[in-house]
Every structure is written in structure tokens, then in C-alpha cells.
CSV table of C-alpha atoms and ligand atoms in Angstrom, one decimal:
chain,number,residue,atom,x,y,z
O,129,UNK,CA,-79.3,21.3,-30.5
O,130,UNK,CA,-79.6,24.6,-32.4
O,131,UNK,CA,-78.7,27.6,-30.3
O,132,UNK,CA,-79.8,31.1,-31.2
O,133,UNK,CA,-77.6,34.2,-30.7
O,134,UNK,CA,-78.8,35.0,-27.2
O,135,UNK,CA,-78.1,31.4,-26.0
O,136,UNK,CA,-74.6,31.7,-27.4
O,137,UNK,CA,-74.0,35.1,-25.8
O,138,UNK,CA,-75.2,33.9,-22.4
O,139,UNK,CA,-72.9,30.8,-22.6
O,140,UNK,CA,-69.8,32.6,-23.9
O,141,UNK,CA,-67.0,33.3,-21.4
O,142,UNK,CA,-66.9,36.8,-22.9
O,143,UNK,CA,-70.2,37.6,-21.2
O,144,UNK,CA,-69.7,35.7,-17.9
O,145,UNK,CA,-71.1,37.9,-15.1
O,146,UNK,CA,-72.9,40.2,-17.4
O,147,UNK,CA,-76.6,40.7,-16.4
O,148,UNK,CA,-79.2,39.2,-18.7
O,149,UNK,CA,-80.3,42.6,-20.0
O,150,UNK,CA,-76.8,42.9,-21.4
O,151,UNK,CA,-77.4,40.0,-23.8
O,152,UNK,CA,-79.9,41.8,-25.8
O,153,UNK,CA,-77.7,44.9,-26.1
O,154,UNK,CA,-74.8,42.6,-27.1
O,155,UNK,CA,-77.0,40.9,-29.7
O,156,UNK,CA,-77.7,44.2,-31.3
O,157,UNK,CA,-73.9,45.0,-31.4
O,158,UNK,CA,-73.1,41.8,-33.4
O,159,UNK,CA,-73.2,41.4,-37.2
O,160,UNK,CA,-74.0,37.9,-38.4
O,161,UNK,CA,-71.9,36.2,-41.0
O,162,UNK,CA,-72.6,32.8,-42.6
O,163,UNK,CA,-69.6,30.9,-44.0
O,164,UNK,CA,-69.3,27.9,-46.3
O,165,UNK,CA,-66.7,25.1,-45.7
O,166,UNK,CA,-63.1,26.4,-46.3
O,167,UNK,CA,-64.3,30.0,-46.5
O,168,UNK,CA,-61.7,32.4,-45.0
O,169,UNK,CA,-62.8,35.0,-42.4
O,170,UNK,CA,-59.4,36.7,-42.6
O,171,UNK,CA,-55.8,35.9,-43.4
O,172,UNK,CA,-52.7,36.3,-41.3
O,173,UNK,CA,-51.3,39.9,-41.9
O,174,UNK,CA,-54.7,41.4,-42.6
O,175,UNK,CA,-55.7,44.5,-40.6
O,176,UNK,CA,-58.3,43.6,-38.1
O,177,UNK,CA,-60.9,45.7,-36.2
O,178,UNK,CA,-63.4,43.0,-35.0
O,179,UNK,CA,-63.6,39.9,-32.9
O,180,UNK,CA,-65.8,37.0,-33.7
O,181,UNK,CA,-68.1,34.8,-31.6
O,182,UNK,CA,-68.8,31.4,-33.1
O,183,UNK,CA,-72.5,30.5,-33.1
O,184,UNK,CA,-72.4,27.2,-35.0
O,185,UNK,CA,-69.9,25.1,-36.9
O,186,UNK,CA,-66.2,25.1,-36.5
O,187,UNK,CA,-63.3,27.5,-37.2
O,188,UNK,CA,-59.7,26.6,-37.9
O,189,UNK,CA,-56.9,29.0,-36.7
O,190,UNK,CA,-53.7,28.3,-38.6
O,191,UNK,CA,-50.7,29.9,-40.3
O,192,UNK,CA,-48.2,28.9,-42.9
O,193,UNK,CA,-44.5,28.4,-42.2
O,194,UNK,CA,-41.9,29.9,-44.6
O,195,UNK,CA,-41.8,26.6,-46.5
O,196,UNK,CA,-45.6,26.8,-47.1
O,197,UNK,CA,-46.6,24.1,-44.6
O,198,UNK,CA,-49.7,24.8,-42.6
O,199,UNK,CA,-49.6,24.7,-38.8
O,200,UNK,CA,-53.0,24.4,-37.2
O,201,UNK,CA,-53.0,26.4,-34.0
O,202,UNK,CA,-56.6,25.5,-32.9
O,203,UNK,CA,-60.0,24.3,-33.9
O,204,UNK,CA,-62.6,26.5,-32.2
O,205,UNK,CA,-66.2,25.6,-31.4
O,206,UNK,CA,-69.6,27.4,-30.8
O,207,UNK,CA,-69.3,29.9,-27.9
O,208,UNK,CA,-65.6,30.5,-28.4
O,209,UNK,CA,-64.2,33.7,-29.7
O,210,UNK,CA,-61.3,34.6,-32.0
O,211,UNK,CA,-59.8,37.8,-33.6
O,212,UNK,CA,-59.6,39.5,-30.2
O,213,UNK,CA,-55.8,40.1,-30.4
O,214,UNK,CA,-55.9,42.6,-33.3
O,215,UNK,CA,-59.0,44.2,-31.7
O,216,UNK,CA,-57.0,44.8,-28.6
O,217,UNK,CA,-53.5,45.7,-29.9
O,218,UNK,CA,-54.4,47.1,-33.4
O,219,UNK,CA,-51.7,44.9,-34.9
O,220,UNK,CA,-52.3,42.8,-38.1
O,221,UNK,CA,-54.0,39.4,-37.7
O,222,UNK,CA,-51.6,36.9,-36.2
O,223,UNK,CA,-53.1,33.9,-37.9
O,224,UNK,CA,-55.6,32.9,-40.6
O,225,UNK,CA,-59.2,31.9,-39.6
O,226,UNK,CA,-61.1,29.5,-41.9
O,227,UNK,CA,-64.5,27.8,-41.6
O,228,UNK,CA,-64.1,24.0,-41.5
O,229,UNK,CA,-67.8,23.3,-42.2
O,230,UNK,CA,-71.0,25.4,-42.6
O,231,UNK,CA,-70.4,28.0,-39.9
O,232,UNK,CA,-72.2,31.1,-38.5
O,233,UNK,CA,-70.2,33.7,-36.6
O,234,UNK,CA,-71.0,37.1,-35.1
O,235,UNK,CA,-68.7,40.0,-35.6
O,236,UNK,CA,-68.2,42.6,-32.9
O,237,UNK,CA,-66.5,45.7,-34.3
O,238,UNK,CA,-64.2,47.9,-32.2
O,239,UNK,CA,-66.7,50.7,-31.8
O,240,UNK,CA,-69.5,48.4,-30.6
O,241,UNK,CA,-67.0,46.6,-28.4
O,242,UNK,CA,-66.2,49.9,-26.6
O,243,UNK,CA,-69.9,50.6,-26.3
O,244,UNK,CA,-70.4,47.3,-24.6
O,245,UNK,CA,-67.4,47.8,-22.3
O,246,UNK,CA,-68.6,51.2,-21.2
O,247,UNK,CA,-71.9,49.7,-20.1
O,248,UNK,CA,-70.5,46.4,-18.9
O,249,UNK,CA,-66.8,46.7,-17.8
O,250,UNK,CA,-66.9,43.0,-16.9
O,251,UNK,CA,-66.6,42.2,-20.7
O,252,UNK,CA,-63.1,43.7,-20.8
O,253,UNK,CA,-62.0,41.7,-17.8
O,254,UNK,CA,-63.5,38.6,-19.4
O,255,UNK,CA,-61.5,39.2,-22.6
O,256,UNK,CA,-58.3,39.6,-20.5
O,257,UNK,CA,-59.1,36.3,-18.9
O,258,UNK,CA,-59.6,34.6,-22.2
O,259,UNK,CA,-56.3,35.9,-23.4
O,260,UNK,CA,-54.6,34.9,-20.2
O,261,UNK,CA,-56.0,31.4,-20.5
O,262,UNK,CA,-54.8,31.1,-24.0
O,263,UNK,CA,-51.3,32.2,-23.0
O,264,UNK,CA,-51.2,29.6,-20.3
O,265,UNK,CA,-52.2,27.0,-22.8
O,266,UNK,CA,-49.5,28.2,-25.2
O,267,UNK,CA,-46.8,28.0,-22.4
O,268,UNK,CA,-47.8,24.5,-21.8
O,269,UNK,CA,-47.8,23.7,-25.5
O,270,UNK,CA,-44.3,25.2,-25.9
O,271,UNK,CA,-43.1,22.9,-23.1
O,272,UNK,CA,-44.7,19.9,-24.7
O,273,UNK,CA,-43.3,20.7,-28.2
O,274,UNK,CA,-39.9,21.4,-26.8
O,275,UNK,CA,-39.4,18.5,-24.4
O,276,UNK,CA,-41.9,15.7,-25.3
O,277,UNK,CA,-41.2,12.8,-27.6
O,278,UNK,CA,-43.6,12.0,-30.5
O,279,UNK,CA,-46.0,10.0,-28.3
O,280,UNK,CA,-46.4,12.9,-25.8
O,281,UNK,CA,-46.9,15.4,-28.7
O,282,UNK,CA,-49.6,13.3,-30.3
O,283,UNK,CA,-51.3,12.6,-26.9
O,284,UNK,CA,-51.2,16.3,-26.1
O,285,UNK,CA,-52.8,17.3,-29.5
O,286,UNK,CA,-55.6,14.7,-29.0
O,287,UNK,CA,-56.2,15.9,-25.5
O,288,UNK,CA,-56.3,19.5,-26.6
O,289,UNK,CA,-59.1,18.7,-29.1
O,290,UNK,CA,-60.9,16.5,-26.6
O,291,UNK,CA,-60.9,19.3,-24.0
O,292,UNK,CA,-62.1,21.8,-26.5
O,293,UNK,CA,-65.0,19.3,-27.1
O,294,UNK,CA,-64.0,18.9,-30.8
O,295,UNK,CA,-66.2,16.4,-32.7
O,296,UNK,CA,-69.1,14.4,-31.3
O,297,UNK,CA,-69.6,12.5,-28.1
O,298,UNK,CA,-70.1,8.8,-28.6
O,299,UNK,CA,-71.0,6.0,-26.2
O,300,UNK,CA,-67.3,5.1,-26.1
O,301,UNK,CA,-65.7,8.5,-26.0
O,302,UNK,CA,-65.4,11.4,-28.5
O,303,UNK,CA,-65.2,11.0,-32.2
O,304,UNK,CA,-63.2,13.7,-34.0
O,305,UNK,CA,-63.2,14.3,-37.8
O,306,UNK,CA,-59.4,14.5,-38.3
O,307,UNK,CA,-56.9,13.2,-40.9
O,308,UNK,CA,-53.5,11.9,-39.8
O,309,UNK,CA,-52.0,14.8,-41.7
O,310,UNK,CA,-54.1,17.3,-39.6
O,311,UNK,CA,-53.2,15.5,-36.4
O,312,UNK,CA,-49.5,15.6,-37.4
O,313,UNK,CA,-49.7,19.4,-38.0
O,314,UNK,CA,-51.3,19.9,-34.6
O,315,UNK,CA,-48.7,17.8,-32.9
O,316,UNK,CA,-45.7,19.1,-34.8
O,317,UNK,CA,-44.7,15.7,-36.1
O,318,UNK,CA,-44.5,14.1,-39.5
O,319,UNK,CA,-47.6,12.3,-40.9
O,320,UNK,CA,-45.9,9.0,-40.7
O,321,UNK,CA,-45.0,9.5,-37.1
O,322,UNK,CA,-48.6,10.5,-36.2
O,323,UNK,CA,-49.9,7.3,-37.9
O,324,UNK,CA,-47.4,5.1,-36.1
O,325,UNK,CA,-48.2,6.6,-32.7
O,326,UNK,CA,-51.9,6.3,-33.4
O,327,UNK,CA,-51.4,2.6,-34.1
O,328,UNK,CA,-49.7,2.2,-30.7
O,329,UNK,CA,-52.5,4.2,-29.0
O,330,UNK,CA,-55.1,2.0,-30.7
O,331,UNK,CA,-53.4,-1.2,-29.4
O,332,UNK,CA,-53.5,0.3,-25.9
O,333,UNK,CA,-57.2,1.0,-26.3
O,334,UNK,CA,-56.7,4.8,-25.9
O,335,UNK,CA,-58.1,5.6,-29.3
O,336,UNK,CA,-59.8,3.9,-32.3
O,337,UNK,CA,-59.6,5.3,-35.8
O,338,UNK,CA,-60.8,4.8,-39.4
O,339,UNK,CA,-60.1,6.9,-42.5
O,340,UNK,CA,-61.0,10.5,-41.4
O,341,UNK,CA,-62.2,9.9,-37.9
O,342,UNK,CA,-60.3,9.5,-34.6
O,343,UNK,CA,-62.1,8.4,-31.5
O,344,UNK,CA,-60.6,9.2,-28.2
O,345,UNK,CA,-61.6,6.4,-25.8
O,346,UNK,CA,-59.4,6.9,-22.8
O,347,UNK,CA,-58.4,10.5,-22.1
O,348,UNK,CA,-57.0,9.6,-18.7
O,349,UNK,CA,-54.8,7.0,-20.5
O,350,UNK,CA,-53.6,9.7,-22.9
O,351,UNK,CA,-52.7,12.0,-19.9
O,352,UNK,CA,-50.7,9.1,-18.5
O,353,UNK,CA,-48.7,9.0,-21.8
O,354,UNK,CA,-48.2,12.7,-21.7
O,355,UNK,CA,-47.0,12.8,-18.2
O,356,UNK,CA,-45.2,9.5,-18.5
O,357,UNK,CA,-47.1,7.9,-15.6
A,1002,CMP,P1,-56.0,37.9,-34.2
A,1002,CMP,O1,-54.5,38.0,-34.1
A,1002,CMP,O2,-56.8,39.1,-34.2
A,1002,CMP,O3,-56.3,37.0,-35.4
A,1002,CMP,C1,-56.0,35.6,-35.4
A,1002,CMP,C2,-56.6,35.0,-34.2
A,1002,CMP,O4,-56.4,33.7,-34.0
A,1002,CMP,C3,-56.1,35.7,-32.9
A,1002,CMP,O5,-56.5,37.0,-32.9
A,1002,CMP,C4,-56.6,34.8,-31.9
A,1002,CMP,O6,-58.0,35.1,-31.7
A,1002,CMP,C5,-56.5,33.4,-32.6
A,1002,CMP,N1,-55.3,32.7,-32.2
A,1002,CMP,C6,-54.1,33.0,-32.4
A,1002,CMP,N2,-53.2,32.1,-31.9
A,1002,CMP,C7,-54.0,31.2,-31.3
A,1002,CMP,C8,-53.8,30.0,-30.6
A,1002,CMP,N3,-52.6,29.5,-30.4
A,1002,CMP,N4,-54.8,29.3,-30.1
A,1002,CMP,C9,-56.1,29.7,-30.3
A,1002,CMP,N5,-56.4,30.8,-31.0
A,1002,CMP,C10,-55.4,31.5,-31.5
């Protein structure tokens, strides 16, 4: 289904509770940017004065460790926003944002953001809620990465993508374009470990996989692995 900008605005958590006449005003405040696969929106360390709403496609949020290895923090989907941290605290970008596939995003610059907030203060509260939700997720993630064994880490990474509705729904679950390397980077394990754990999960019927696709078939079963039930 192809959504236009007003559909995306009305579905985005940033505009929850905003009256419909606000959508049109918001639409005018956004600048549209089309990105090709692997095109960068900004790099970690860049100055930043805009947040972005994803209209279509997929955006990867990542950064590089000192040894040059990439750590993927998140894959974001239509309706989600990114770049809000620098907009709010005026610090450099905390991570790099890259289009994974053909992607369209809408940029909201600081001045237009303030214009919207003056008319619809709910937008600022919604942004605070999005940031709080992300912080909760991060606290949980730190716990998993600190205390969980490899199986828990891989289960958590798969569940995180599943809950973010990454990939496509299938009759048997959700099929996600993902290499073992990418899964390992998300889970904070080696590639070999991610592959070994995936093999175990496949035997248990929790997932199925082929070259660059991983299908989650039993999210409740993955939760059981994560919480050791
Ligand atoms: P900003 O720091 O402006 O630029 C990088 C953006 O990546 C950041 O704002 C957030 O929008 C997003 N981001 C940073 N860390 C995470 C994370 N752990 N999960 C999801 N998004 C993130």
C-alpha cells in the first residue's frame, strides 16, 4: 500500500492527538527527500537541525566502534522518526542514518518544528514520549546485552525487528531481509555464533532461513528463550 504524506503524518506517533487540520499545516512544514539504497542522510558527529519522518522504505541507524566495526542500533520503518535528539539538545548527531532501500523521508527543520509546537503543543509531548520509549527500550537492551547468553541476545534482536514490523508478513510469520552478519551486529555476537544459534532456533521451529532472509515463525517461542521459560 502506498501512503501519501498526510497518511503518514496522521499515523505517526509524533502527531497523535493533533487535530486533522494540523496535518495539512505539518505537511507544509516538511521538506521531502528521496534516497537511493545506501545513501546517507547524515553521519555521526554531523551538526543537526532537523528531524525526519520516514514515508516509505527503511532507514538504518548505526555507528562504528573504534575498531571500525559497524553496530546497527535500529532499522526504522514508515511512520517512525529519527534525528530528534540533535534537534532537541543541539548536540552533534549521535549515530549515522542510511537508507537501506529506495526511501522517502520528510525533514522538519528546527524553525518549522517550533512553529508546529506553538500551534500544537501536543507535538512536543509526543516527541518526549517517543524519546522516553526509546530510553526504556535501551535500558532493556543494556540488560539483555549485559546478562544474556548468545541465545537470549539473538532472540532479543529478532524480536526487536519483529516488533518494529521489519520485513514482510508471510502466512507463517514475518520474513526479514537480514544477513547473519547484520543479525550478529544487532545482537552483539560474532557472525559464527549468530549462525549457530539460528540453526538451533530453526530446529526448534522458531525461525526458518535461507541466504539473506530470516523468517520469524514463533515470536512467543523466542520470548520463552529470552526469558528462559
Ligand atoms: P540524532 O542524535 O539527532 O541522530 C541520530 C539519530 O539516531 C538519533 O538522533 C535518534 O533519532 C536515532 N537513534 C539513536 N540511537 C538510537 C537507538 N538506539 N535506537 C533507535 N534510534 C536511535
